[in-house]
Amino acid sequence: MQYTVALAGNPNSGKTTLFNELTGASAHVGNWPGVTVEKKEGKIRRDSEATLVDLPGIYSLSPYTLEEVVARKYLLENRPDVIINIVDASNLERNLYLTTQLLETGIPTVIACNMMDIVDRNGDSLDPKALSEKLGAPVVEISALRAKGLDELIKTVRETAEKKAQPKFSMTYTEKIENLLSEIEAEQNQYEYTESSEKAFKQLNSRWLAIKLFEQDEKVLEDVKAPESLLNKIKAVEDSLDDDAQSLVSTSRYSYISSILSQVYKKKNEDALTFTDRVDKIVTNRWLAFPIFAAVMFIVYYLAIHTIGTQWTDYVNDVVVAEWAQGGAEEFLVNAGVSAWLTDLVVNGIIAGVGAVLGFLPQMAVLFVLLSLLEQFGYMARIAFILDRIFRKFGLSGKSFIPMLIGTGCSVPGIMATRTIENEADRRMTAITTSFIPCSAKLPIIAFIAGAIFADAWWFGPICYFIGIFAVIFSGIILKKTHRFSGDPSPFIMELPEYRLPTLKGIIRSVWERCFAFIKKAGTIILVSSIVLWFLQYFGIVDGQFAAVGEDIDQSFLAKIGNSIAWLFIPLGFGDWQSTVATFTGLIAKENVMSTFAIIFGVADDALELIEDADWEALSSITSHYTTLTAFSFLAFNLLCAPCFAAIGAMHRELGTGKWTLFGVGFQTLLAYSFSLVLYQFGLIFTGHGFTIWTGVAIVVLAVWLYLLFRKQPTFDNNKGKKVSTNLQ
Amino acid sequence: MNTSDIPVLAVIGFLLFLAIYSIVHNMKRKDCGCGCTSGCSCCAGHNRRIKNQ
């Protein structure tokens, strides 16, 4: 007998863990709500006839969120043979709300009480037999994380499917509601249905539809044309009970659940705080939350970026890539008699380009291990909670902070960390704005300009970070006022999950997933771009002939391309091919900006080392090329414009489509261009230069951005994408 | 060009082909929604595993 089993439950109740255990799949699991946003299918390993469908986590069958719409649509239209309703046994009061709604559909249901280990740890007890009798459906105790009780669950599911055992669930509402529900049940055959919905609704329990009609559920009313008389009757009941229908139903449900729990669930000590409560009292405390958070982040950042991660990264860069890979390859190719140009391509093109990116891998692996520990322990959800109040003010989620913090090291893991943000608009916005925060690869440019051009001004470094933070806030406010990023104005509600000990298996899986994605990117996008850039740098037209340009880099194709588009940067003050080429090579890796300068301006030694040694004299050929203003404008543009290819690749992965990636890169570059234009043109005015046409353009550009910043918050009809009113703040 | 350039060019050409193929394939990919960050290969493997079972 082939049959389908749907896995439904609240967010973070362990659905995906159970799905992985039952099917042997390796879907991503995290200790925060909202990991699964689409349904996914797999065969149950110990029952090959059963197909298991993992639905997104939902709190109810009311279609308030995308996840709820996906889950409900599946249950109504596909009608699985059995539902496994996974409930968090340590928080039954909230979890059983969905259970009552699922049972009302009449679809055979098995209730899997998960996290029984936490119930035991708290010293509480649950009587599954009594709970089963009260709900009219089988109840099985399990621990998905520790793979306990799964055989019993599979056996019960099969039996339920074979018997097609509908739940014997009956929950009664107040008399007035019951009378109206009976009336709707009796009349509902006479209502007008849309063609697609009629069959689906008639397969379900008539009482479920009656309750949904009584609640005036938006989606149901789209499919069923309720007569005016019915709506008047509902209004009469609402008036007589002095509450709206949805509240009346939900209040009844919670009263019913409380009455059941008082009989089946015994708390060791009603007033005692759980382990999670005790930890939360400290880590989310009004005064302690920020210092603890700052300390945790400092440790993560310190270990990943400054100590262990950096030591390994330096080792990979200096020894593995430079000495072994580049040195070894060069020796081998020269000895084998390979042409000089091809040796250069392999050594200075492919290995240098791919190696520069792969060199970050150890740093990121350490970061991913630490983040994975925080995720699985449950602290990530607390960070979002702590920071949400601040971030909401400029249109971002509390979860946006982590990517930005990580982004100070490298934008690639920073952008990848946006995965932890379940709200799509917030995730996209964070992915687009994360690279505004200066990453470690941009530090040499900052250090060079601060040291060589601004005479080691102490304020210059902080001001660069301030520009990044300003760009994030500025973009957040502006983008939030556009249709694509406009969000639900309702307050941010987030469930704080129970603290759990991370498992080694979970950490290894999570770190491997992320590291592999990074390795793959280095082997694809970075490889191709490194080869292309090397070609453009190495060859050119010399004396009318295609040839290697050698030291005469201004004959290279790259210089020609730079010259052909350098005019774009004239209004920003650095419209020369050298700055243009440096900006473009920065797209490969931002470290390239200073290396490119070193080649173009003929600096004999390694430019990065000269910056480290603060040897500004040796870099004078570059500094003489810039004024204070043009250097600042150049730096501002490079800080804010499109990040390196690796980061653009990460953006593409997180944003999902080429169009979104293009939008993100376009927005960053447009903002960078506007900022540098205004900075340079206004700077010229303040330094005594005259008013030019570009000053006028800068004023117009500034006015447009200020309008976008301060205009009223429009509201949008999300179904049609149209603006419906503009008077909401 | 030297004779010994040929095998090196062949290897680079092969790597380039794989990289471009992978990039194009990734662009066409549809996320299976499993929430992992491994990209196309994970979703493809995930779907194939499920189909094969």
XYZ file of N, CA and C in Angstrom, chain A residues 6-10 83-87 95-96 98-100 102-103 109-113:
66
model
N 2.199 13.474 5.874
C 2.654 14.872 5.983
C 3.171 15.114 7.389
N 4.278 15.839 7.453
C 4.870 16.149 8.751
C 4.566 17.611 9.056
N 3.697 17.846 10.053
C 3.293 19.224 10.349
C 3.539 19.530 11.814
N 3.882 20.757 12.099
C 4.116 21.149 13.489
C 4.564 22.592 13.583
N 4.721 23.079 14.794
C 5.158 24.462 15.014
C 6.601 24.639 14.550
N -1.317 12.503 8.854
C -0.471 13.635 9.260
C 0.296 13.187 10.504
N 1.614 13.388 10.489
C 2.349 13.270 11.758
C 2.417 14.690 12.294
N 1.706 14.933 13.378
C 1.762 16.257 13.989
C 2.820 16.217 15.091
N 3.977 16.787 14.773
C 5.054 16.773 15.765
C 4.869 17.956 16.716
N 4.839 17.654 18.015
C 4.640 18.729 18.992
C 5.814 18.751 19.964
N 1.788 24.362 21.307
C 1.817 23.410 20.182
C 0.461 22.773 19.898
N -0.327 22.568 20.929
C -1.611 21.879 20.707
C -2.638 22.749 19.991
N -2.256 24.200 17.074
C -2.270 23.690 15.696
C -2.889 22.294 15.676
N -2.587 21.496 16.703
C -3.117 20.125 16.761
C -4.644 20.130 16.679
N -5.274 21.026 17.431
C -6.752 21.060 17.413
C -7.253 21.387 16.008
N -5.624 20.749 13.132
C -5.358 19.608 12.240
C -6.392 18.514 12.464
N -6.723 18.264 13.725
C -7.687 17.205 14.035
C -9.069 17.539 13.458
N -4.561 11.421 11.908
C -3.406 12.128 12.479
C -2.764 11.315 13.603
N -1.413 11.312 13.601
C -0.674 10.719 14.713
C 0.099 11.851 15.372
N -0.013 11.968 16.695
C 0.678 13.052 17.390
C 1.995 12.523 17.947
N 3.092 13.131 17.480
C 4.418 12.714 17.949
C 4.904 13.733 18.968
N 4.974 13.310 20.229
C 5.442 14.223 21.286
C 6.957 14.217 21.302
